[in-house]
CSV table of C-alpha atoms in Angstrom, one decimal:
chain,number,residue,atom,x,y,z
A,1,VAL,CA,-0.1,-0.1,0.2
A,2,PRO,CA,1.7,3.5,-0.8
A,3,PRO,CA,2.1,5.8,2.1
A,4,GLY,CA,-1.4,7.6,2.6
A,5,VAL,CA,-2.9,6.0,-0.4
A,6,PHE,CA,-5.8,4.5,-0.1
A,7,SER,CA,-7.8,2.8,-2.9
A,8,GLY,CA,-10.8,1.1,-3.5
A,9,GLU,CA,-11.5,-2.7,-2.3
A,10,LYS,CA,-14.8,-3.4,-3.9
A,11,ALA,CA,-17.6,-1.8,-5.4
A,12,SER,CA,-20.5,-0.1,-3.3
A,13,PRO,CA,-21.9,3.3,-3.0
A,14,ALA,CA,-19.2,4.1,-0.6
A,15,GLU,CA,-16.1,2.8,-3.0
A,16,PRO,CA,-18.5,3.2,-6.5
A,17,PHE,CA,-15.0,3.2,-8.5
A,18,GLY,CA,-13.7,-0.2,-6.1
A,19,ASP,CA,-13.8,-2.6,-9.5
A,20,ILE,CA,-11.9,-0.3,-11.7
A,21,SER,CA,-9.4,0.1,-9.1
A,22,LYS,CA,-9.1,-3.7,-9.0
A,23,ARG,CA,-8.8,-4.0,-12.3
A,24,HIS,CA,-6.5,-1.6,-12.7
A,25,ALA,CA,-4.0,-3.1,-10.9
A,26,ARG,CA,-4.5,-6.9,-12.4
A,27,LEU,CA,-3.9,-5.1,-15.6
A,28,ASN,CA,-0.6,-3.3,-13.9
A,29,VAL,CA,1.0,-5.3,-11.3
A,30,LEU,CA,-0.2,-8.5,-11.3
A,31,GLN,CA,2.3,-11.2,-13.1
A,32,ARG,CA,4.6,-8.3,-13.0
A,33,THR,CA,8.2,-7.9,-12.3
A,34,VAL,CA,7.9,-4.3,-9.5
A,35,GLU,CA,10.2,-2.5,-7.6
A,36,ILE,CA,8.7,-2.1,-3.9
A,37,ILE,CA,10.5,0.9,-1.5
A,38,CYS,CA,9.3,-0.4,1.9
A,39,ARG,CA,8.8,2.9,3.9
A,40,GLY,CA,6.7,1.3,7.3
A,41,VAL,CA,4.6,-0.8,9.0
A,42,THR,CA,1.0,-0.1,10.2
A,43,ASN,CA,-0.5,-1.0,13.4
A,44,GLY,CA,-2.5,-4.2,11.6
A,45,GLY,CA,0.8,-5.3,10.1
A,46,VAL,CA,0.4,-4.2,6.3
A,47,ILE,CA,3.6,-2.6,4.7
A,48,THR,CA,3.3,0.7,3.2
A,49,GLY,CA,5.6,1.7,1.2
A,50,ASP,CA,6.2,2.7,-2.7
A,51,LEU,CA,5.7,0.6,-5.4
A,52,PHE,CA,7.0,1.1,-8.9
A,53,VAL,CA,6.0,-0.7,-12.4
A,54,GLY,CA,7.9,-0.4,-15.7
A,55,GLY,CA,11.7,-0.2,-16.2
A,56,GLY,CA,14.0,2.7,-17.7
A,57,ALA,CA,11.7,5.0,-19.5
A,58,GLN,CA,9.1,3.6,-18.5
A,59,ARG,CA,9.5,3.3,-14.7
A,60,ARG,CA,6.7,5.3,-13.1
A,61,ASP,CA,5.4,5.0,-9.7
A,62,PHE,CA,1.8,3.1,-8.9
A,63,GLY,CA,0.3,4.8,-6.5
A,64,MET,CA,0.9,8.5,-8.1
A,65,GLU,CA,-0.6,7.1,-10.9
A,66,MET,CA,-3.6,5.7,-9.2
A,67,VAL,CA,-4.2,9.1,-7.5
A,68,GLY,CA,-3.6,10.9,-10.6
A,69,SER,CA,-6.3,8.8,-12.3
A,70,GLY,CA,-8.7,9.2,-10.3
A,71,LEU,CA,-8.7,5.8,-8.8
A,72,ALA,CA,-7.3,6.3,-5.0
A,73,SER,CA,-7.3,9.1,-3.2
A,74,VAL,CA,-4.6,10.7,-0.7
A,75,ASP,CA,-5.1,10.2,3.4
A,76,GLN,CA,-6.8,13.4,4.0
A,77,ARG,CA,-5.1,13.0,7.9
A,78,LYS,CA,-1.5,12.9,5.9
A,79,ILE,CA,-2.2,15.8,4.6
A,80,ASP,CA,-3.2,17.7,8.2
A,81,TYR,CA,-0.1,16.4,9.2
A,82,GLY,CA,2.2,17.7,6.5
A,83,GLU,CA,2.8,14.5,6.0
A,84,ALA,CA,2.1,13.9,2.2
A,85,SER,CA,4.5,14.8,-0.6
A,86,LYS,CA,3.9,17.6,-3.0
A,87,THR,CA,3.7,14.9,-5.9
A,88,ALA,CA,0.6,13.0,-4.4
A,89,ILE,CA,-1.3,16.6,-3.3
A,90,ASP,CA,-0.5,17.9,-6.8
A,91,ALA,CA,-1.4,14.4,-8.7
A,92,GLN,CA,-4.9,14.5,-6.7
A,93,ASN,CA,-5.9,18.3,-7.0
A,94,ARG,CA,-5.1,17.8,-11.2
A,95,ALA,CA,-7.3,14.8,-11.0
A,96,ALA,CA,-10.2,16.3,-9.2
A,97,THR,CA,-10.3,19.4,-11.6
A,98,ASN,CA,-10.2,17.6,-14.2
A,99,LYS,CA,-13.2,15.2,-13.0
A,100,VAL,CA,-12.0,12.3,-13.6
A,101,GLY,CA,-12.5,8.6,-11.7
A,102,ILE,CA,-14.2,9.2,-8.1
A,103,TRP,CA,-13.9,13.1,-8.8
A,104,SER,CA,-16.3,12.7,-11.6
A,105,LEU,CA,-19.6,11.7,-9.4
A,106,GLN,CA,-21.4,14.5,-8.3
A,107,GLN,CA,-21.6,15.2,-4.8
A,108,PRO,CA,-24.5,14.7,-3.2
A,109,LYS,CA,-26.0,18.6,-1.3
A,110,ILE,CA,-26.8,17.9,2.1
A,111,GLU,CA,-30.1,20.1,2.8
A,112,PRO,CA,-29.2,22.8,6.0
A,113,THR,CA,-32.2,21.1,8.3
A,114,SER,CA,-33.4,23.7,11.3
A,115,LYS,CA,-32.5,21.5,14.7
A,116,PRO,CA,-35.1,21.9,17.2
A,117,LEU,CA,-34.1,24.2,20.4
A,118,ILE,CA,-33.0,22.2,23.1
A,119,LYS,CA,-33.3,23.9,26.3
A,120,ALA,CA,-30.4,24.1,29.1
A,121,LYS,CA,-31.8,22.5,32.7
A,122,GLU,CA,-29.6,24.3,35.1
A,123,GLU,CA,-26.7,22.6,36.9
A,124,THR,CA,-24.5,22.9,39.9
A,125,ALA,CA,-20.9,21.8,40.0
A,126,THR,CA,-17.8,22.4,42.2
A,127,ILE,CA,-15.0,24.0,40.6
A,128,LYS,CA,-11.8,25.3,40.2
A,129,LEU,CA,-10.4,28.2,38.2
A,130,SER,CA,-7.2,27.2,35.9
A,131,GLU,CA,-7.0,30.1,34.0
A,132,ILE,CA,-8.8,34.3,34.3
A,133,SER,CA,-9.2,36.2,30.8
A,134,SER,CA,-11.2,38.7,32.6
A,135,GLY,CA,-13.3,39.5,35.5
A,136,SER,CA,-16.3,38.1,34.2
A,137,HIS,CA,-14.5,35.7,31.7
A,138,PHE,CA,-12.1,32.3,32.9
A,139,TYR,CA,-11.7,29.1,32.4
A,140,PHE,CA,-12.3,26.1,34.9
A,141,HIS,CA,-11.6,22.2,35.7
A,142,VAL,CA,-14.7,20.5,37.5
A,143,VAL,CA,-13.4,18.6,40.1
A,144,GLY,CA,-13.5,15.3,40.3
A,145,ASP,CA,-13.1,15.1,36.5
A,146,GLU,CA,-11.6,11.7,35.1
A,147,ALA,CA,-10.5,13.1,31.7
A,148,ALA,CA,-8.4,15.3,33.2
A,149,LYS,CA,-6.1,12.4,34.7
A,150,ILE,CA,-6.4,10.6,32.1
A,151,VAL,CA,-5.2,13.7,29.2
A,152,GLU,CA,-2.6,14.4,32.3
A,153,ASP,CA,-1.1,10.7,31.8
A,154,SER,CA,-1.5,10.7,28.3
A,155,MET,CA,0.6,13.5,27.3
A,156,ARG,CA,3.4,13.0,30.0
A,157,ILE,CA,3.2,9.6,28.0
A,158,PHE,CA,3.9,11.6,24.5
A,159,THR,CA,6.2,13.9,25.9
A,160,ALA,CA,8.8,10.5,26.7
A,161,GLU,CA,8.1,8.9,24.3
A,162,ASN,CA,8.4,12.3,21.5
A,163,GLY,CA,11.4,14.2,23.9
A,164,THR,CA,10.7,17.8,23.3
A,165,ALA,CA,12.0,18.7,19.8
A,166,GLY,CA,9.5,20.5,17.6
A,167,ALA,CA,8.0,18.6,14.6
A,168,PRO,CA,6.6,19.7,11.1
A,169,CYS,CA,3.3,19.9,11.3
A,170,ASP,CA,-0.2,21.7,9.8
A,171,VAL,CA,-0.4,24.9,11.9
A,172,LYS,CA,-4.2,25.9,11.0
A,173,VAL,CA,-6.6,28.3,12.1
A,174,GLY,CA,-8.5,25.7,14.8
A,175,LYS,CA,-6.6,22.8,14.3
A,176,ASN,CA,-5.5,20.5,17.1
A,177,VAL,CA,-1.8,20.2,18.0
A,178,ALA,CA,0.7,19.8,20.6
A,179,ALA,CA,2.5,22.2,22.2
A,180,LEU,CA,5.7,22.7,24.2
A,181,PHE,CA,5.1,24.4,28.1
A,182,ASN,CA,7.6,25.2,30.5
A,183,ASP,CA,6.1,24.0,33.8
A,184,GLY,CA,8.9,24.9,36.4
A,185,GLY,CA,11.7,24.6,35.1
A,186,VAL,CA,10.0,21.0,32.8
A,187,LYS,CA,9.5,21.0,29.3
A,188,SER,CA,6.1,19.2,28.6
A,189,TRP,CA,3.6,18.7,25.5
A,190,TYR,CA,0.6,19.8,26.1
A,191,ARG,CA,-2.8,20.0,23.8
A,192,ALA,CA,-3.3,23.4,22.3
A,193,LYS,CA,-5.5,24.8,19.7
A,194,VAL,CA,-4.1,26.8,16.8
A,195,LEU,CA,-5.7,30.6,17.4
A,196,GLU,CA,-3.7,32.7,14.3
A,197,ARG,CA,-0.3,32.2,12.8
A,198,ARG,CA,1.7,35.0,11.5
A,199,SER,CA,5.5,35.1,10.5
A,200,GLY,CA,6.9,32.0,12.0
A,201,LYS,CA,4.8,31.7,15.0
A,202,ALA,CA,1.6,30.9,16.1
A,203,LYS,CA,-1.1,31.9,19.3
A,204,ILE,CA,-2.6,28.9,20.7
A,205,LEU,CA,-4.8,28.3,23.1
A,206,PHE,CA,-3.7,24.8,25.8
A,207,VAL,CA,-7.3,23.7,25.5
A,208,ASP,CA,-6.7,21.9,29.2
A,209,HIS,CA,-5.9,24.9,31.1
A,210,GLY,CA,-7.5,27.8,29.0
A,211,ASN,CA,-3.9,30.2,29.2
A,212,ILE,CA,-2.8,31.4,26.2
A,213,ALA,CA,0.7,32.0,24.5
A,214,THR,CA,2.3,32.6,21.1
A,215,VAL,CA,5.0,30.2,20.2
A,216,PRO,CA,8.0,29.8,17.5
A,217,ILE,CA,6.4,26.9,15.4
A,218,SER,CA,9.5,25.2,14.4
A,219,SER,CA,10.3,24.7,18.1
A,220,HIS,CA,7.1,24.6,19.9
A,221,LEU,CA,4.6,22.8,18.2
A,222,ARG,CA,4.6,19.3,16.6
A,223,PRO,CA,1.6,17.0,15.1
A,224,LEU,CA,-0.9,15.7,18.4
A,225,ASP,CA,-1.9,11.9,17.9
A,226,ILE,CA,-5.6,11.4,16.5
A,227,THR,CA,-6.1,9.6,19.6
A,228,LEU,CA,-5.4,13.2,21.8
A,229,GLY,CA,-7.6,15.2,19.7
A,230,THR,CA,-10.6,16.8,21.4
A,231,ASP,CA,-13.0,15.0,19.8
A,232,ARG,CA,-11.8,12.0,21.1
A,233,ILE,CA,-11.4,13.4,24.9
A,234,PRO,CA,-13.0,16.5,25.2
A,235,ALA,CA,-11.2,19.6,26.5
A,236,VAL,CA,-10.5,19.7,30.1
A,237,ALA,CA,-11.0,23.4,30.3
A,238,LYS,CA,-14.1,24.7,30.2
A,239,GLU,CA,-14.8,27.9,29.0
A,240,GLY,CA,-17.7,30.4,32.0
A,241,VAL,CA,-18.2,33.7,31.7
A,242,LEU,CA,-20.1,35.5,34.8
A,243,ALA,CA,-24.1,35.7,34.0
A,244,ALA,CA,-26.0,38.8,34.0
A,245,THR,CA,-22.0,40.7,34.4
A,246,LYS,CA,-20.2,42.3,32.1
A,247,THR,CA,-16.6,44.0,32.9
A,248,ARG,CA,-14.1,45.9,31.0
A,249,GLY,CA,-11.1,44.5,29.6
A,250,LEU,CA,-7.8,44.4,31.7
A,251,ASP,CA,-6.1,47.0,29.9
A,252,ASP,CA,-8.8,49.1,32.2
A,253,ASP,CA,-8.4,50.3,36.1
A,254,GLU,CA,-11.8,48.8,36.8
A,255,GLY,CA,-11.4,45.9,34.5
A,256,LEU,CA,-7.9,44.7,35.8
A,257,GLU,CA,-9.3,45.4,39.4
A,258,ALA,CA,-12.4,43.1,38.6
A,259,ALA,CA,-9.9,40.1,37.4
A,260,ARG,CA,-7.8,40.6,40.8
A,261,LEU,CA,-11.5,40.8,42.6
A,262,LEU,CA,-11.5,37.0,40.7
A,263,GLN,CA,-8.6,35.8,41.7
A,264,ASP,CA,-8.5,36.8,45.0
A,265,ALA,CA,-12.2,35.2,45.3
A,266,ALA,CA,-11.8,31.8,43.7
A,267,TRP,CA,-8.5,31.0,42.7
A,268,GLY,CA,-6.5,28.2,44.3
A,269,LYS,CA,-10.3,27.2,45.4
A,270,GLU,CA,-13.5,25.0,45.1
A,271,ILE,CA,-16.2,27.0,44.6
A,272,SER,CA,-19.4,26.4,43.4
A,273,ALA,CA,-20.4,27.1,40.2
A,274,ARG,CA,-24.7,27.3,39.4
A,275,ILE,CA,-24.1,26.5,35.5
A,276,PHE,CA,-27.3,28.1,34.0
A,277,CYS,CA,-26.5,26.9,29.9
A,278,GLU,CA,-24.4,27.7,27.1
A,279,ASN,CA,-23.7,30.5,25.1
A,280,GLU,CA,-22.0,31.1,22.0
A,281,GLY,CA,-19.6,28.1,23.7
A,282,LYS,CA,-19.1,29.6,26.9
A,283,PHE,CA,-21.2,28.2,30.4
A,284,VAL,CA,-22.8,30.7,32.0
A,285,VAL,CA,-23.1,30.7,35.5
A,286,ALA,CA,-22.6,32.4,38.8
A,287,LEU,CA,-20.1,31.5,41.2
A,288,TYR,CA,-20.0,31.0,45.0
A,289,ASN,CA,-17.8,30.8,48.1
A,290,PRO,CA,-18.5,28.2,50.4
A,291,ASN,CA,-20.9,29.4,53.4
A,292,ASN,CA,-21.4,32.7,51.6
A,293,ALA,CA,-24.9,32.6,49.7
A,294,THR,CA,-23.3,36.2,47.6
A,295,SER,CA,-22.5,35.1,44.9
A,296,ILE,CA,-19.4,36.5,42.9
A,297,ASN,CA,-21.2,38.4,40.3
A,298,GLU,CA,-23.1,40.5,43.3
A,299,GLN,CA,-19.6,41.2,44.3
A,300,MET,CA,-18.2,42.8,41.5
A,301,VAL,CA,-21.5,44.5,40.6
A,302,SER,CA,-21.3,46.2,44.6
A,303,GLU,CA,-17.6,47.1,44.0
A,304,GLY,CA,-18.8,49.3,41.0
A,305,LEU,CA,-16.3,46.9,39.2
A,306,ALA,CA,-19.1,44.8,36.6
A,307,ARG,CA,-22.2,46.6,35.3
A,308,VAL,CA,-25.5,44.2,34.3
A,309,SER,CA,-26.0,42.7,31.3
A,310,LYS,CA,-28.7,44.7,28.8
A,311,PRO,CA,-32.2,43.0,29.2
A,312,ASN,CA,-32.1,41.9,25.9
A,313,GLU,CA,-29.1,39.9,26.3
A,314,VAL,CA,-30.6,38.1,29.7
A,315,GLU,CA,-33.9,37.5,27.5
A,316,ALA,CA,-31.7,35.7,25.0
A,317,LEU,CA,-29.9,33.6,28.0
A,318,TYR,CA,-33.7,32.9,29.0
A,319,ALA,CA,-34.6,31.2,25.7
A,320,LYS,CA,-31.7,28.8,26.8
A,321,MET,CA,-33.3,27.6,29.5
A,322,ILE,CA,-35.9,25.6,31.2
A,323,ASN,CA,-36.7,27.2,34.8
A,324,ILE,CA,-35.4,30.7,34.3
A,325,GLU,CA,-36.2,31.2,37.9
A,326,ASN,CA,-32.6,31.2,39.7
A,327,LEU,CA,-31.3,33.4,36.7
A,328,SER,CA,-34.1,35.9,37.0
A,329,ALA,CA,-33.7,36.7,40.5
A,330,LEU,CA,-30.1,36.6,40.6
A,331,THR,CA,-30.0,39.8,37.9
A,332,THR,CA,-32.8,41.4,39.9
A,333,ASP,CA,-30.2,41.1,42.9
A,334,LEU,CA,-27.9,42.5,40.2
A,335,LYS,CA,-29.3,45.2,39.3
A,336,LEU,CA,-30.3,46.4,43.2
A,337,VAL,CA,-26.4,46.1,43.7
A,338,GLU,CA,-25.7,48.6,41.0
A,339,GLY,CA,-28.5,51.0,41.6
A,340,SER,CA,-26.0,51.0,45.5
A,341,ALA,CA,-22.3,51.2,43.5
A,342,ARG,CA,-24.3,54.0,41.7
A,343,LYS,CA,-25.5,56.2,44.4
A,344,SER,CA,-22.4,55.6,46.2
A,345,HIS,CA,-20.0,56.9,43.6
A,346,THR,CA,-18.0,53.0,44.3
A,347,GLY,CA,-15.8,52.0,41.4
A,348,MET,CA,-17.1,53.1,37.9
A,349,TRP,CA,-19.6,55.3,38.8
A,350,ARG,CA,-16.8,57.9,40.9
A,351,TYR,CA,-17.6,60.3,38.6
A,352,GLY,CA,-21.5,59.8,37.8
A,353,ASP,CA,-23.1,57.9,35.3
A,354,VAL,CA,-21.5,55.5,32.8
A,355,GLY,CA,-22.9,57.4,29.4
A,356,ASP,CA,-23.4,55.4,26.3
A,357,ASP,CA,-20.2,55.7,24.6
A,358,ASP,CA,-18.4,53.7,27.8
A,359,GLU,CA,-20.9,50.9,27.0
A,360,GLU,CA,-18.3,49.6,24.2
A,361,ASP,CA,-15.8,48.5,26.4
A,362,PHE,CA,-18.1,46.0,28.5
């Protein structure tokens, strides 16, 4: 089998050119003298390599011939990981452009269907923060999540097997990769997602912790095993936001103070999270310290470091929930403490009302 090349084995809806592919192989390879260059062996014991037929000026790469004729395709995973040769990719692109073989088939169009809205049921969980992005935006681990131990052990083995040198990999935005991180003098590989790529560096999100870093591609990234992808083991770090609570960014004084308040109230502690729903991939939550009925959301607003979300934003959350009672009660409490902060000129209110022009800062 040529490495990274798939060909049909039988005629079926999944392999409509299977019989043609097999017939082509019989006519050109069976009972002929061929040259085989072995490249490796799969876990199933199949030898992979290059197969050449003919001799002298007639010598040709049979795998590339199959791909170029549209009777085989290049493994997409090999392309994604940068392991497929340019020759193979170019041959496949020409076959697709010329619509030969498998590329001559009309691809069925999947009509979009509207999915029924599944409303969220409120849940509670004990969590620990793993990263603070702002006073109202953070990442957290659920205490007792067994996936955390599985990922930790798996990446420790990955580091032991691969060392700490970078390796060529596909650095596309949104792609999962292994990224090197120095944790207290010990370099290890961690799962990451590519956010940006520019001039030899990549901005990445460590998906199991929530921290973001910009690293050199050549020395700090390598392909991640398929079995360790987030489609197999979901990211351990969950992204969360404070419900009905909006803070400024870290480049603003009040925004920085809000992040410090969240750090003082929750960092390194096991706290309770009331999870209302999920919105744009983030869990919408109210956070509570043990034996304290006042949420961190309320503390943030009462200190004048956050504002209550606009009514239409809260209504949009209601639409995602089965029972809105607790979120409605929280929103009411937040409005009360916001009014008190405004009257006492606390935090952002010290110079009076925050105007509409300032809304963009939240």
